[in-house]
JSON list of C-alpha atoms and ligand atoms in Angstrom, two decimals:
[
{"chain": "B", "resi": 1, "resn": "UNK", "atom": "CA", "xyz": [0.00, 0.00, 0.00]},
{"chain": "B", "resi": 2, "resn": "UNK", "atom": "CA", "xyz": [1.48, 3.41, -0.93]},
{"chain": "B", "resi": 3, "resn": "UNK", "atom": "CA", "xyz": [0.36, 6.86, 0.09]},
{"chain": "B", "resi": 4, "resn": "UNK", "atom": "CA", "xyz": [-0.41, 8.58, -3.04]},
{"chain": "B", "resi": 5, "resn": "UNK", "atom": "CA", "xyz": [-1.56, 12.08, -1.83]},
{"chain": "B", "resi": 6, "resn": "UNK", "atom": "CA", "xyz": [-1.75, 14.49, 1.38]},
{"chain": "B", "resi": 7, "resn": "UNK", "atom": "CA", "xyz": [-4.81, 16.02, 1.22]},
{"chain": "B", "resi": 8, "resn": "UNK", "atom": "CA", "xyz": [-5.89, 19.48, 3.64]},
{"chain": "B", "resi": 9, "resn": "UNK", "atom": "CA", "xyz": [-8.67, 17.94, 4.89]},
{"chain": "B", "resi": 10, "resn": "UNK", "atom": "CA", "xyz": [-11.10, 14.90, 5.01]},
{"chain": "B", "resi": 11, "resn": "UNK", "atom": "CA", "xyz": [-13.03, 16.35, 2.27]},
{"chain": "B", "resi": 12, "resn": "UNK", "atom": "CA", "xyz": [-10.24, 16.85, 0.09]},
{"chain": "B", "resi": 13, "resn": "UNK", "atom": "CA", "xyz": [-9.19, 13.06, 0.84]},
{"chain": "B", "resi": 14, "resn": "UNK", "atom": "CA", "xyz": [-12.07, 11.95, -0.18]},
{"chain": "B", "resi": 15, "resn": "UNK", "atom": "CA", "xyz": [-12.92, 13.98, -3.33]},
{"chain": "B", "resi": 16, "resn": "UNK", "atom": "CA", "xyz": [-9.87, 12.64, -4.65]},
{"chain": "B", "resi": 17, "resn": "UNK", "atom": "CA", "xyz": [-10.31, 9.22, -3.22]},
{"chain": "B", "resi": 18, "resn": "UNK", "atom": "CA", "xyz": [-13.26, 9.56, -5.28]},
{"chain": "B", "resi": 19, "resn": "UNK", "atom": "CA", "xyz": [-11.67, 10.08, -8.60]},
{"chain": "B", "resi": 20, "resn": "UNK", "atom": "CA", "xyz": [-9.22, 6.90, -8.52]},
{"chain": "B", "resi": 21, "resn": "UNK", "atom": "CA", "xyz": [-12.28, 4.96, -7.98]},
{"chain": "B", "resi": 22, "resn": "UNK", "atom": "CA", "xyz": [-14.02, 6.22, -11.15]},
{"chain": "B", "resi": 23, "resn": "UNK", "atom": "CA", "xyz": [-10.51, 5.81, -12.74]},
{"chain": "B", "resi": 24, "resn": "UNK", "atom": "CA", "xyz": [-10.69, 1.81, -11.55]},
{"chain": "B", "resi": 25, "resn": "UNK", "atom": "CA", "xyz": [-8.04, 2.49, -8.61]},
{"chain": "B", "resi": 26, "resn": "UNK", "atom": "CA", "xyz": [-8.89, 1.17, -5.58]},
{"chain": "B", "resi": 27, "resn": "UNK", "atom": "CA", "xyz": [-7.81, 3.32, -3.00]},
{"chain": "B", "resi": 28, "resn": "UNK", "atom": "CA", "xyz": [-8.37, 4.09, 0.81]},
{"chain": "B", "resi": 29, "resn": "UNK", "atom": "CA", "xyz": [-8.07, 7.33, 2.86]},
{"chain": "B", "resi": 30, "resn": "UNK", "atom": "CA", "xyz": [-6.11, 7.14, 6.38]},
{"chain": "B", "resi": 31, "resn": "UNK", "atom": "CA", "xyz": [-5.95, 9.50, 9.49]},
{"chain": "B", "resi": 32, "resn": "UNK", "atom": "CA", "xyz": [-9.33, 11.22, 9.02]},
{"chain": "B", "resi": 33, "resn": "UNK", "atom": "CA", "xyz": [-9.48, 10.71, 12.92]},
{"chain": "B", "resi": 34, "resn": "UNK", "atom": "CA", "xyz": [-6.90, 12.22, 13.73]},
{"chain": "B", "resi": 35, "resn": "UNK", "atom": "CA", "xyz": [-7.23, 15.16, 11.91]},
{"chain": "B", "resi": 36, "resn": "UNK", "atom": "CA", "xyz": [-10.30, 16.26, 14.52]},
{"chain": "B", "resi": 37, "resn": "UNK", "atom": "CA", "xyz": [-7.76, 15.39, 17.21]},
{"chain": "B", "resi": 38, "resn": "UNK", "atom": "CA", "xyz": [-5.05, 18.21, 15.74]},
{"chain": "B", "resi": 39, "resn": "UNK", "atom": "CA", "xyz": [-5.53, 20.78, 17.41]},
{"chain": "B", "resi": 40, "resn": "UNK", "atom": "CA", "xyz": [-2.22, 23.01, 17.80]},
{"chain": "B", "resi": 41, "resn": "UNK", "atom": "CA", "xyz": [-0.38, 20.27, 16.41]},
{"chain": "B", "resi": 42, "resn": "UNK", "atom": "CA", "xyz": [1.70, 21.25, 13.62]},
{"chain": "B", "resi": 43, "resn": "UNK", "atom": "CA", "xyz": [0.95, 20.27, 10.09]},
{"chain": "B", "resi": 44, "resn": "UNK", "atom": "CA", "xyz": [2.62, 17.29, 9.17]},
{"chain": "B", "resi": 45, "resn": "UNK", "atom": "CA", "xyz": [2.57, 14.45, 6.92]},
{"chain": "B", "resi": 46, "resn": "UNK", "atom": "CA", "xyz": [1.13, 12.56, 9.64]},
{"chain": "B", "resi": 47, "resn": "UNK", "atom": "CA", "xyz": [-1.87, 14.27, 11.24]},
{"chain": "B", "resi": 48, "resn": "UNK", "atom": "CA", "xyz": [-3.26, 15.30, 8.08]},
{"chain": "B", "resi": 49, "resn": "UNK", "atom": "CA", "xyz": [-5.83, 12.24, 6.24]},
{"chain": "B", "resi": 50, "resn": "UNK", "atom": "CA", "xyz": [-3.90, 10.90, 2.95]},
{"chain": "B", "resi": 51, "resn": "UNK", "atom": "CA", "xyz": [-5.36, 8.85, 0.15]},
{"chain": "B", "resi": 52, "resn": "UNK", "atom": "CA", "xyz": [-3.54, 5.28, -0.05]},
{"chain": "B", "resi": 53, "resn": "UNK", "atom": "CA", "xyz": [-3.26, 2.86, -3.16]},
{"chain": "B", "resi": 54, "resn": "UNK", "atom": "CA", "xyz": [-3.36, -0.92, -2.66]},
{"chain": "B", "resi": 55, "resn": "UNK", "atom": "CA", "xyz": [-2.45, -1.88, -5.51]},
{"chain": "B", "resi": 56, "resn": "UNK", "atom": "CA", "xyz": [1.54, -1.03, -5.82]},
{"chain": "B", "resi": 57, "resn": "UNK", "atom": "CA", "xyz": [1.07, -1.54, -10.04]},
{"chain": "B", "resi": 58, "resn": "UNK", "atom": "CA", "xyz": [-1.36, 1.29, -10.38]},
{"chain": "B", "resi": 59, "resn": "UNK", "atom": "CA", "xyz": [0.79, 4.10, -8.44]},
{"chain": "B", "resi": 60, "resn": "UNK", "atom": "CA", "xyz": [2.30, 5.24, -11.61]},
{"chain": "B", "resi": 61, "resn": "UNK", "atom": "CA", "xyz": [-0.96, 6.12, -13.11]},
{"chain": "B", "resi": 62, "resn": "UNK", "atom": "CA", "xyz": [-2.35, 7.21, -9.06]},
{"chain": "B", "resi": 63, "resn": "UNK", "atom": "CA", "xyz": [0.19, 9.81, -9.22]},
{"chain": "B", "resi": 64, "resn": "UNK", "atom": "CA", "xyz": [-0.25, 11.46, -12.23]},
{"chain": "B", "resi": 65, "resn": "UNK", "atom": "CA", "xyz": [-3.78, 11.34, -11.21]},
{"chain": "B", "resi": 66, "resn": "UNK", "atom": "CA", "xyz": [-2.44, 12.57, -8.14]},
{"chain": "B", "resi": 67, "resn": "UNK", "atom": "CA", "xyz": [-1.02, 15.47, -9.61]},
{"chain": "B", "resi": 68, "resn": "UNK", "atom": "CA", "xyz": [-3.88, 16.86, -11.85]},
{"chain": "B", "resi": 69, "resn": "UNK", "atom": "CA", "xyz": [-5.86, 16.71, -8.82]},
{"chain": "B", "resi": 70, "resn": "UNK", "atom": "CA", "xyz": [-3.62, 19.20, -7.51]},
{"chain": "B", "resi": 71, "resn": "UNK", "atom": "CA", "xyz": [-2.95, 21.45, -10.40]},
{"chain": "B", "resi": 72, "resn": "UNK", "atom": "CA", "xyz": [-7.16, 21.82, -10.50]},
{"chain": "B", "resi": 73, "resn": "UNK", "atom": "CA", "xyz": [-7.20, 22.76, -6.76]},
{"chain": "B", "resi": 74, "resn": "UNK", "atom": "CA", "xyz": [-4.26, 25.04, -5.63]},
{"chain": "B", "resi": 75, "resn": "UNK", "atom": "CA", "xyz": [-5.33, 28.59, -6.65]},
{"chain": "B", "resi": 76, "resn": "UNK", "atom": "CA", "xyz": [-3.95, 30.56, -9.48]},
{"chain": "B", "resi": 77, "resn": "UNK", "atom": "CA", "xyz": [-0.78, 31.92, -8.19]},
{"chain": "B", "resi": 78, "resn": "UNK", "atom": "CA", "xyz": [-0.01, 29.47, -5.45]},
{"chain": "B", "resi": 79, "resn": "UNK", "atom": "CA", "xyz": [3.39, 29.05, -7.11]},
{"chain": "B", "resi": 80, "resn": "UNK", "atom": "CA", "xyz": [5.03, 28.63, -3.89]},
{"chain": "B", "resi": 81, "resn": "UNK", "atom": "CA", "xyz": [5.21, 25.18, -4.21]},
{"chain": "B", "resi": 82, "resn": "UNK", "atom": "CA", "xyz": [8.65, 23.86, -4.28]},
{"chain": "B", "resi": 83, "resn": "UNK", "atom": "CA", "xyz": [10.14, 20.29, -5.89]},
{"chain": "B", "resi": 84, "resn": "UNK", "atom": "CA", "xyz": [11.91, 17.73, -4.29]},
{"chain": "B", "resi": 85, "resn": "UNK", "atom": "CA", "xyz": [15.48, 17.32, -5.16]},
{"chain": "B", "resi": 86, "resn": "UNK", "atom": "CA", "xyz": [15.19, 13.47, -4.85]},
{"chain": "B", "resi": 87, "resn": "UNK", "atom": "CA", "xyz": [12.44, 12.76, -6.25]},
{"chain": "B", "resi": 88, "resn": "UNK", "atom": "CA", "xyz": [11.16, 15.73, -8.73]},
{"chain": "B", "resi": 89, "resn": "UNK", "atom": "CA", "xyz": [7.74, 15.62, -6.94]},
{"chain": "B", "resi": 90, "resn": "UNK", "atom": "CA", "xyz": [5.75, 19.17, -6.43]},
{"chain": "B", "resi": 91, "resn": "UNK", "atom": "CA", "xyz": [5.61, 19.37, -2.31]},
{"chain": "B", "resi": 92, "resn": "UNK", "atom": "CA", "xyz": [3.17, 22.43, -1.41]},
{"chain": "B", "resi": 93, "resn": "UNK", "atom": "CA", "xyz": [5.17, 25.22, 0.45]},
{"chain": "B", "resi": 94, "resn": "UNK", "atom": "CA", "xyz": [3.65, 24.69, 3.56]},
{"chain": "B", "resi": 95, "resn": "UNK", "atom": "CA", "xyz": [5.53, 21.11, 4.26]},
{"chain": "B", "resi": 96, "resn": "UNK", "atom": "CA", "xyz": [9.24, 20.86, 4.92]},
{"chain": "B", "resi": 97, "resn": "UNK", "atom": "CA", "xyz": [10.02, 17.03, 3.24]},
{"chain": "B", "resi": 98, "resn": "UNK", "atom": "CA", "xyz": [8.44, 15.67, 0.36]},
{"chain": "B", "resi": 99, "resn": "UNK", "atom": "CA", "xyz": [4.87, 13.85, 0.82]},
{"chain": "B", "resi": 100, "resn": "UNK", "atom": "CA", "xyz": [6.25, 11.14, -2.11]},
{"chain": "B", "resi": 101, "resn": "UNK", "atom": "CA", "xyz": [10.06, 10.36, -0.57]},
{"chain": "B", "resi": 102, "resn": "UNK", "atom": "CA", "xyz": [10.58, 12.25, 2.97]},
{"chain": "B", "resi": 103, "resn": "UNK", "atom": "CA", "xyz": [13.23, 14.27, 1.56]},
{"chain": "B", "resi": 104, "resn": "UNK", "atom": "CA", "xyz": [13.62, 17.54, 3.48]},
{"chain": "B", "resi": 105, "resn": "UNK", "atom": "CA", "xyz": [13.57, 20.80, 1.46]},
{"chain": "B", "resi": 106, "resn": "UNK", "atom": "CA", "xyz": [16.46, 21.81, 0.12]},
{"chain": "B", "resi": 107, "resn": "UNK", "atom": "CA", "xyz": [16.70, 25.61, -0.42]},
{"chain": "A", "resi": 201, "resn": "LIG", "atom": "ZN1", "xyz": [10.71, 13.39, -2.90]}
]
């Protein structure tokens, strides 16, 4: 099982959740509860939910899923977004490693 996207909020886990399904991925979203739970807890990979793919041979085509997603929901001129060194993924600005390796940010 891979995690295949961070997503804001439940919602957002969902609603993409949503579109590997139509797209024939199955898929499964993890840490809705403890998102509630946050509180003053700072944003990290792991107290946010995230969208999961069970199937290891359809992550290839989950991520570029993945991506669109992502394009279609970050506002025009949210280009603060920065790429991972490692792995060339788009990590938005507000995380410090990459959601797709666990690379820190390099500046
Ligand atoms: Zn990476």
């Amino acid at each position: 099982m891979i995690r295949i996207y961070v997503a804001r909020h439940p919602t957002d886990a969902h609603l993409f959740k949503g579109i590997l399904e139509s797209e024939g991925i199955d898929a499964l979203v993890r840490g809705e509860a403890l998102f509630g739970a946050r509180g003053e807890a700072p944003l990290t990979f792991d107290t946010l939910p995230s969208v999961w793919v069970l199937d290891t041979e359809e992550v290839g085509r989950a991520s570029e899923l993945a991506r669109e997603y992502s394009r279609d929901v970050i506002p025009e001129g949210a280009s603060t977004n920065w790429r991972c060194a490692t792995c060339r993924e788009f990590v938005e600005q507000q995380f410090t490693g990459c959601w797709n390796c666990g690379s820190l940010r390099v500046t």
